[in-house]
Short mmCIF file of C-alpha atoms and ligand atoms in Angstrom, two decimals:
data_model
loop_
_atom_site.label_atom_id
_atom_site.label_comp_id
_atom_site.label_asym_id
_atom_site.label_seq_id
_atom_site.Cartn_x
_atom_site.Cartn_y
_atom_site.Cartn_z
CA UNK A 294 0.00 0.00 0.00
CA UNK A 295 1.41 3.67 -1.15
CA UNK A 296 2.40 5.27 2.32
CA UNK A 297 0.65 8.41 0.95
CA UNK A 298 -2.83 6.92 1.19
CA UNK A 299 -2.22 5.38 4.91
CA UNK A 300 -1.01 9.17 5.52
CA UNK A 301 -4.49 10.43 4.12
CA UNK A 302 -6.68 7.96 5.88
CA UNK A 303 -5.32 8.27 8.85
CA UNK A 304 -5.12 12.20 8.90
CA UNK A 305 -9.26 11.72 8.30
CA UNK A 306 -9.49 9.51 10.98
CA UNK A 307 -7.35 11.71 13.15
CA UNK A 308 -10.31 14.67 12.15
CA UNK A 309 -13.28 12.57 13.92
CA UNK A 310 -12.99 14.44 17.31
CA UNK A 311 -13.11 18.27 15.60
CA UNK A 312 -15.60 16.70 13.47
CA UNK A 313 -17.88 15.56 16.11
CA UNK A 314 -16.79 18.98 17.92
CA UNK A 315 -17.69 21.39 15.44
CA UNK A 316 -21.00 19.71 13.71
CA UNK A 317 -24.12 22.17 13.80
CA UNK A 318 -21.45 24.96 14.38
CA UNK A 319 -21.65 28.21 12.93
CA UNK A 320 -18.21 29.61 11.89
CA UNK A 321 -17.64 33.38 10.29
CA UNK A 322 -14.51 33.54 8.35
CA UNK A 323 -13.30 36.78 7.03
CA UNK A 324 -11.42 36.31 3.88
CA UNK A 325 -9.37 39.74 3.54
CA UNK A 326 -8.15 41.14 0.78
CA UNK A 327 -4.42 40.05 0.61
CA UNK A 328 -5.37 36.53 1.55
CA UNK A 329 -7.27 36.13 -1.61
CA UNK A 330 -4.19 34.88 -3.80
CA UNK A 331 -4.78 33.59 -7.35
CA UNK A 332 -7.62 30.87 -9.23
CA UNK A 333 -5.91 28.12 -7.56
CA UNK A 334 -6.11 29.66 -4.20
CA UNK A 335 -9.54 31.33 -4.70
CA UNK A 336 -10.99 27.55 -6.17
CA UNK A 337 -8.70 25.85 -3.05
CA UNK A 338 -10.73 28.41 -0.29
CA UNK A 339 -14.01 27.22 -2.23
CA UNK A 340 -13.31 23.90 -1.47
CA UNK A 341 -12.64 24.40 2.20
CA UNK A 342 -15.91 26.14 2.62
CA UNK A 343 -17.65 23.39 0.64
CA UNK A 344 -16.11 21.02 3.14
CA UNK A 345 -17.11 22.38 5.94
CA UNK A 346 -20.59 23.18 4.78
CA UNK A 347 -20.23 19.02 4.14
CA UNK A 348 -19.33 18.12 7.35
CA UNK A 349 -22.56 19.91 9.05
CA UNK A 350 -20.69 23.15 10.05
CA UNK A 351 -22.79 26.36 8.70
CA UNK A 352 -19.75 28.61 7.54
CA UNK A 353 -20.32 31.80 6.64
CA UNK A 354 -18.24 34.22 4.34
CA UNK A 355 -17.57 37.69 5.30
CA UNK A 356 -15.05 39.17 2.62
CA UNK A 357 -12.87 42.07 2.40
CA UNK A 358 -11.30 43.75 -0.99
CA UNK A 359 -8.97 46.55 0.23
CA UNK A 360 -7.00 45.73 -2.56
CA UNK A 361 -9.26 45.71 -5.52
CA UNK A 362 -10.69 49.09 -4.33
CA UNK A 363 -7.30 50.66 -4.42
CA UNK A 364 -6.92 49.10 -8.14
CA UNK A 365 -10.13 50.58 -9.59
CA UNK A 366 -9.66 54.22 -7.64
CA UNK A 367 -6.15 54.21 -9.16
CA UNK A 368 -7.61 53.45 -12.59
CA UNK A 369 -10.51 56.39 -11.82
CA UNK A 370 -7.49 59.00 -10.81
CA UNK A 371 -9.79 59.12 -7.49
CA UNK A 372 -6.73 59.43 -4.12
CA UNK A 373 -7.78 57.72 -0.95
CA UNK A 374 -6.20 57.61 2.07
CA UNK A 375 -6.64 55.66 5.30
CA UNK A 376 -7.11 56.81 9.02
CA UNK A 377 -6.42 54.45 11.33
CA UNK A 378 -6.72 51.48 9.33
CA UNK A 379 -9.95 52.74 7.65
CA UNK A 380 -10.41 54.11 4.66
CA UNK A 381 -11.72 58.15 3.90
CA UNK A 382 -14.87 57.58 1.76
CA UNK A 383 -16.26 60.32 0.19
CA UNK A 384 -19.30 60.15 -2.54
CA UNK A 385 -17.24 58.77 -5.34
CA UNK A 386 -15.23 56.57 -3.02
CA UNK A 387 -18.18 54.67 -1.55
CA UNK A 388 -19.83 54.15 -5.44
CA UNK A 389 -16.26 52.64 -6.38
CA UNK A 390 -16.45 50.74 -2.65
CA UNK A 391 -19.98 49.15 -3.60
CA UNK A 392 -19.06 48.27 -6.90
CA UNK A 393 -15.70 46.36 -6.40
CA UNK A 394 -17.43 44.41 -3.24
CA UNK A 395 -20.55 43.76 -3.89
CA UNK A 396 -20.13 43.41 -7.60
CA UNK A 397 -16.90 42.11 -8.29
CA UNK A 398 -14.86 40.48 -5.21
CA UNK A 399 -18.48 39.30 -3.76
CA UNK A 400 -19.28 37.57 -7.04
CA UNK A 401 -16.16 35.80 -7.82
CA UNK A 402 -16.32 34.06 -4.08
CA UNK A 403 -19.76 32.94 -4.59
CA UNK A 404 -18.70 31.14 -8.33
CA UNK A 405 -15.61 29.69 -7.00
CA UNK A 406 -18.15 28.25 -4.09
CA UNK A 407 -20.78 27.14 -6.70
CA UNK A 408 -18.00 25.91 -8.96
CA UNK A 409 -16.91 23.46 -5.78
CA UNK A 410 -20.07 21.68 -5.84
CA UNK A 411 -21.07 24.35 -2.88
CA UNK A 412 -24.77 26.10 -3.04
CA UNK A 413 -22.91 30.11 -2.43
CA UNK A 414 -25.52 33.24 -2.54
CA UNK A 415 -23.65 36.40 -2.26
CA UNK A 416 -25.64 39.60 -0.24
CA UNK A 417 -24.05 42.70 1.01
CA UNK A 418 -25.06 44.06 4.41
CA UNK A 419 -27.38 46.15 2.48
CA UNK A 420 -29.79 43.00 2.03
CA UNK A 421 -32.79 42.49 4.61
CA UNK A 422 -30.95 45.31 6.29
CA UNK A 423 -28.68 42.88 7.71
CA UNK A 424 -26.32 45.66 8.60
CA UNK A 425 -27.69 49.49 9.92
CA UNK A 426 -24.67 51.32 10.17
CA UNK A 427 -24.05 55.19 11.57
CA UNK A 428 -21.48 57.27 10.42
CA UNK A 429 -18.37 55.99 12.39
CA UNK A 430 -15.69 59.26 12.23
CA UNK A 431 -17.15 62.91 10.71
CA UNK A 432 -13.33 62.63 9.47
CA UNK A 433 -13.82 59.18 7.31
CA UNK A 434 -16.94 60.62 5.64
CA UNK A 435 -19.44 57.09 4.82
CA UNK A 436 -17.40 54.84 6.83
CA UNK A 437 -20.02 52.92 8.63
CA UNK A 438 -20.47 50.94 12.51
CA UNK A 439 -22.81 48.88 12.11
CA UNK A 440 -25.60 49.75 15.10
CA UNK A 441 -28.17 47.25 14.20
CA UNK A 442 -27.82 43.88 12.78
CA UNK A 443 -30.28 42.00 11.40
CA UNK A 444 -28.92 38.12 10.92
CA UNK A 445 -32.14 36.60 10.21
CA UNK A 446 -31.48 36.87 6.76
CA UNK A 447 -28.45 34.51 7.17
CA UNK A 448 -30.04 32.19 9.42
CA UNK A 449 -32.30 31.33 6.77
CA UNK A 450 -30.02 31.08 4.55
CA UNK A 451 -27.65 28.47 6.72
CA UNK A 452 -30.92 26.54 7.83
CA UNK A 453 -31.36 25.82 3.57
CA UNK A 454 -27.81 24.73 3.37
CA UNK A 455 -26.21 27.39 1.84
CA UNK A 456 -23.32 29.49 2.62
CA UNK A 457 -24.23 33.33 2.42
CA UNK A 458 -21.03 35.56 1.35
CA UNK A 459 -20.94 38.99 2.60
CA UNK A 460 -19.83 41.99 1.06
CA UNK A 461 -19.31 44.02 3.91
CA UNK A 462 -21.49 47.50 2.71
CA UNK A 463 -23.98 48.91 4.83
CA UNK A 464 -26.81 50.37 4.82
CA UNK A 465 -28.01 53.65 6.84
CA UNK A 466 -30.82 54.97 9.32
CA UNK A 467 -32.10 57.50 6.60
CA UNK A 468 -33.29 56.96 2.82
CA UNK A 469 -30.87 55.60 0.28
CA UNK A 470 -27.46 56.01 2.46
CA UNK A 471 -24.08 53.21 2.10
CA UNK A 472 -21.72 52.97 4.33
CA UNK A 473 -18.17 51.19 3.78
CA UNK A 474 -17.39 49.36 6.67
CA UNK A 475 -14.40 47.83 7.52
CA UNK A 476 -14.24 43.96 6.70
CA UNK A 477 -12.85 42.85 10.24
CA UNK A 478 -15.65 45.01 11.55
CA UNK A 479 -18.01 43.44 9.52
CA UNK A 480 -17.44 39.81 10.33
CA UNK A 481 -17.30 40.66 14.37
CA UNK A 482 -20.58 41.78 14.06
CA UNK A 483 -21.92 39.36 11.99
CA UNK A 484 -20.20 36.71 14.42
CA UNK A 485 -21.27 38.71 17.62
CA UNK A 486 -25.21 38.88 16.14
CA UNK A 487 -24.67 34.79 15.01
CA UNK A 488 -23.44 34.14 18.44
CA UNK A 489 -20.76 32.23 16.32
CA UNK A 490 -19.02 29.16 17.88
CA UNK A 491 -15.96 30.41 15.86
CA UNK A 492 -14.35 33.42 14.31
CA UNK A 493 -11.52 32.66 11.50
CA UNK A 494 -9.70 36.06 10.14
CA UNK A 495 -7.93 34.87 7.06
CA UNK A 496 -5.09 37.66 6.55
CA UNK A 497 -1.56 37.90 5.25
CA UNK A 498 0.04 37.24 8.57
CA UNK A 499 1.03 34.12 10.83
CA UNK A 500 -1.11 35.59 13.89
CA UNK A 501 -0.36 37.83 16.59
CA UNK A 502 3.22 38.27 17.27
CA UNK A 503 4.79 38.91 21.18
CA UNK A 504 7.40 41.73 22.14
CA UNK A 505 10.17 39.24 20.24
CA UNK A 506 8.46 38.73 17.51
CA UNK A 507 7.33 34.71 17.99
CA UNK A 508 3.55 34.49 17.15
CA UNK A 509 1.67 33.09 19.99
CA UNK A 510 -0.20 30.41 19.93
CA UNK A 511 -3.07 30.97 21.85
CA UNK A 512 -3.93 34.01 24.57
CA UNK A 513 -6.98 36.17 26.04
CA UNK A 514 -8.59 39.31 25.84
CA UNK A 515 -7.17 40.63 28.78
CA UNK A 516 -3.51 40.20 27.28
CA UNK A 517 -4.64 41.75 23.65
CA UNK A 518 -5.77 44.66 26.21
CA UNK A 519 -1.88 44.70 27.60
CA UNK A 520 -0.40 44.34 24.62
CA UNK A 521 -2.72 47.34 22.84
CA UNK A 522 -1.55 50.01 25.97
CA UNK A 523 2.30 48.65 25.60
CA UNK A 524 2.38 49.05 21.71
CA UNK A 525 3.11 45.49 21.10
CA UNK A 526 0.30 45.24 18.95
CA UNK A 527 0.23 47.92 16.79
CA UNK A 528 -0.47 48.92 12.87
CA UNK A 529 -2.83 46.86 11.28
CA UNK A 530 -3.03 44.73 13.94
CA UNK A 531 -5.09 46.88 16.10
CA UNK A 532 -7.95 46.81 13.91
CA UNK A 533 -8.15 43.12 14.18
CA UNK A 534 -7.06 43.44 18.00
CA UNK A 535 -10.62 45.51 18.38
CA UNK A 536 -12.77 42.77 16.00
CA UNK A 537 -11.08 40.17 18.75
CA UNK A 538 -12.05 41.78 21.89
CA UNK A 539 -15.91 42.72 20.48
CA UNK A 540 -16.35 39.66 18.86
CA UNK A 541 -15.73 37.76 22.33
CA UNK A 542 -17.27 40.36 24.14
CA UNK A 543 -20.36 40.07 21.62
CA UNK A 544 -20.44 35.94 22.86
CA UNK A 545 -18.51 34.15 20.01
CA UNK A 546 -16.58 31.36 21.61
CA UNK A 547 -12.99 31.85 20.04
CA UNK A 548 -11.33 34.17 17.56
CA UNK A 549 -8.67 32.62 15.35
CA UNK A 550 -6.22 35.38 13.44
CA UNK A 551 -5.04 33.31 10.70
CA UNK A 552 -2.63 33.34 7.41
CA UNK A 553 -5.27 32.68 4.84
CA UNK A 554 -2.52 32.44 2.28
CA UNK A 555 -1.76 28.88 3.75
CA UNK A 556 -3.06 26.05 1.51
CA UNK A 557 -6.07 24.98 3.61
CA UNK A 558 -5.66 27.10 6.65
CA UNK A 559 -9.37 27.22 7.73
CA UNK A 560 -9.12 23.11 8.16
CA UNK A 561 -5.93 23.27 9.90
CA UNK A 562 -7.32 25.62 12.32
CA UNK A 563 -10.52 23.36 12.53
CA UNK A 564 -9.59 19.89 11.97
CA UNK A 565 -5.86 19.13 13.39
CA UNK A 566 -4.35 19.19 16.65
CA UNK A 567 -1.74 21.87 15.20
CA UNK A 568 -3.91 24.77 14.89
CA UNK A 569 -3.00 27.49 13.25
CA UNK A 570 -2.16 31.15 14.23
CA UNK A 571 -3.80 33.08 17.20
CA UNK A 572 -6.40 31.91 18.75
CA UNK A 573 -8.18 33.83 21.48
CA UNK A 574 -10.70 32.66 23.91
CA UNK A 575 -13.14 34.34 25.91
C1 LIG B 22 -12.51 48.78 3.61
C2 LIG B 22 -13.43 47.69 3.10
C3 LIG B 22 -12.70 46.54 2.47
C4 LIG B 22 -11.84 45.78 3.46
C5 LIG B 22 -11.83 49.54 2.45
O1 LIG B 22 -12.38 50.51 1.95
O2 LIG B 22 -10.76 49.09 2.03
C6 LIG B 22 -12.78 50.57 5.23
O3 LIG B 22 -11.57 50.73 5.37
P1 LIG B 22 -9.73 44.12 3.46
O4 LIG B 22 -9.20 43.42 2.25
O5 LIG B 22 -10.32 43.21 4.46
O6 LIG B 22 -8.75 45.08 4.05
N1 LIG B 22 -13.29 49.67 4.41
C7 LIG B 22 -13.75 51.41 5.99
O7 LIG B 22 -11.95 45.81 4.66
O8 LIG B 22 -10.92 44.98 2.81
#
């Protein structure tokens, strides 16, 4: 018998625990913007969702696009800036925003999903008013915080087998108003409204890193408090940081920060005693 096969069967056999664990669980995963890589690793996420959604776990997509939108504004001639890890969104900023999420990175999630024998129906936060946002900074312009979230929609959508993607655009209080909302703040509400048994936040790095630089393996909200004040997370991070410490706060069991760009990190995280990144627990 090849030694590869032994190696696959008993890697599936090894699963049956976090199998058992996780069926009936609901699990957000935010697919960011620079851990969407090429076809191959678009079609190899698609198949990790469809696995899941297999296996009886109801996943559901929350996706960012930070990099597409800077593509088509640079095509435009429109300048953008960020503020804290958030993007200034004026009028024309927030048309491009809708456009390149909800049109173009939403839709090519949702056919790599279909194409992987998956049932994918992409909304944006706009649909059933899953996502009421206010303004979040007079100085970001239509940068939204979500303030009312309305996850029926994607309970329905779970119970019928099928994994909703989410574009993460809201909607507003008044007539006709979208918001661009942060993807990381997007997917902690979702998961926070879901009462999610797990959040994954696919990025471009290993996890959260300590004051040497080692990623750690696993820590708690207090500590991601710590490390905030002392400046050992910082940048980018502290976006994330903040989804973390809501998301728990909001009820969802554990927070995993990820490298999506890892060939099947969702099932590492999920199915092997490894793990994968930072997890945080509440
Ligand atoms: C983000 C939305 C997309 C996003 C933006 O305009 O870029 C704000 O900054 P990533 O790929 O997850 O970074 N919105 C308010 O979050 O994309």
């Amino acid at each position: 018998m090849n030694r590869d096969w032994i190696a696959t069967a008993r890697t599936l056999s090894e699963a049956l625990p976090y199998l058992q664990r996780y069926s009936g669980a609901t699990v957000v995963v935010k697919f960011g913007g620079n851990a969407m890589g090429d076809d191959a690793a678009m079609a190899q996420f698609a198949r990790d969702m469809v696995l899941m959604r297999q296996v009886g776990i109801a996943p559901v997509v929350v996706h960012g696009g930070g990099p597409m939108i800077n593509a088509m504004l640079d095509k435009l001639g429109i300048e953008s800036s960020f503020v804290r890890g958030k993007r200034v969104t004026d009028k024309a900023t927030v048309e491009v925003v809708e456009m390149i999420l909800s049109g173009l990175v939403n839709k090519r999630i949702v056919q790599a999903i279909n194409d992987a024998g998956g049932r994918a129906v992409g909304i944006s936060g706009k649909d059933d008013d899953l996502m009421v946002c206010e303004a979040d900074d007079p100085e970001l312009g239509f940068v939204g915080r979500p303030v009312e979230m309305n996850v029926q929609v994607l309970r329905d959508l779970t119970a019928a087998g099928i994994i909703p993607v989410v574009a993460p655009v809201g909607t507003g209080m008044a007539d006709n108003e979208t918001f661009n909302v942060n993807g990381d703040t997007a997917a902690g509400a979702i998961a926070g409204a879901l009462n999610a048994d797990r959040l994954l936040l696919l990025t471009d790095v290993p996890g959260i890193k300590d004051a040497r630089g080692e990623v750690i393996r696993e820590t708690t909200p207090a500590e991601i408090r710590a490390m905030i004040a002392d400046g050992t997370i910082s940048g980018g991070m502290i976006p994330k940081a903040e989804t973390v410490l809501y998301a728990i706060e909001a009820g969802v069991r554990a927070v995993v920060i990820l490298d999506g760009r890892l060939p099947n990190a969702p099932l590492i995280e999920l199915f092997t005693d490894a793990g994968a990144g930072t997890i945080v627990r509440g």
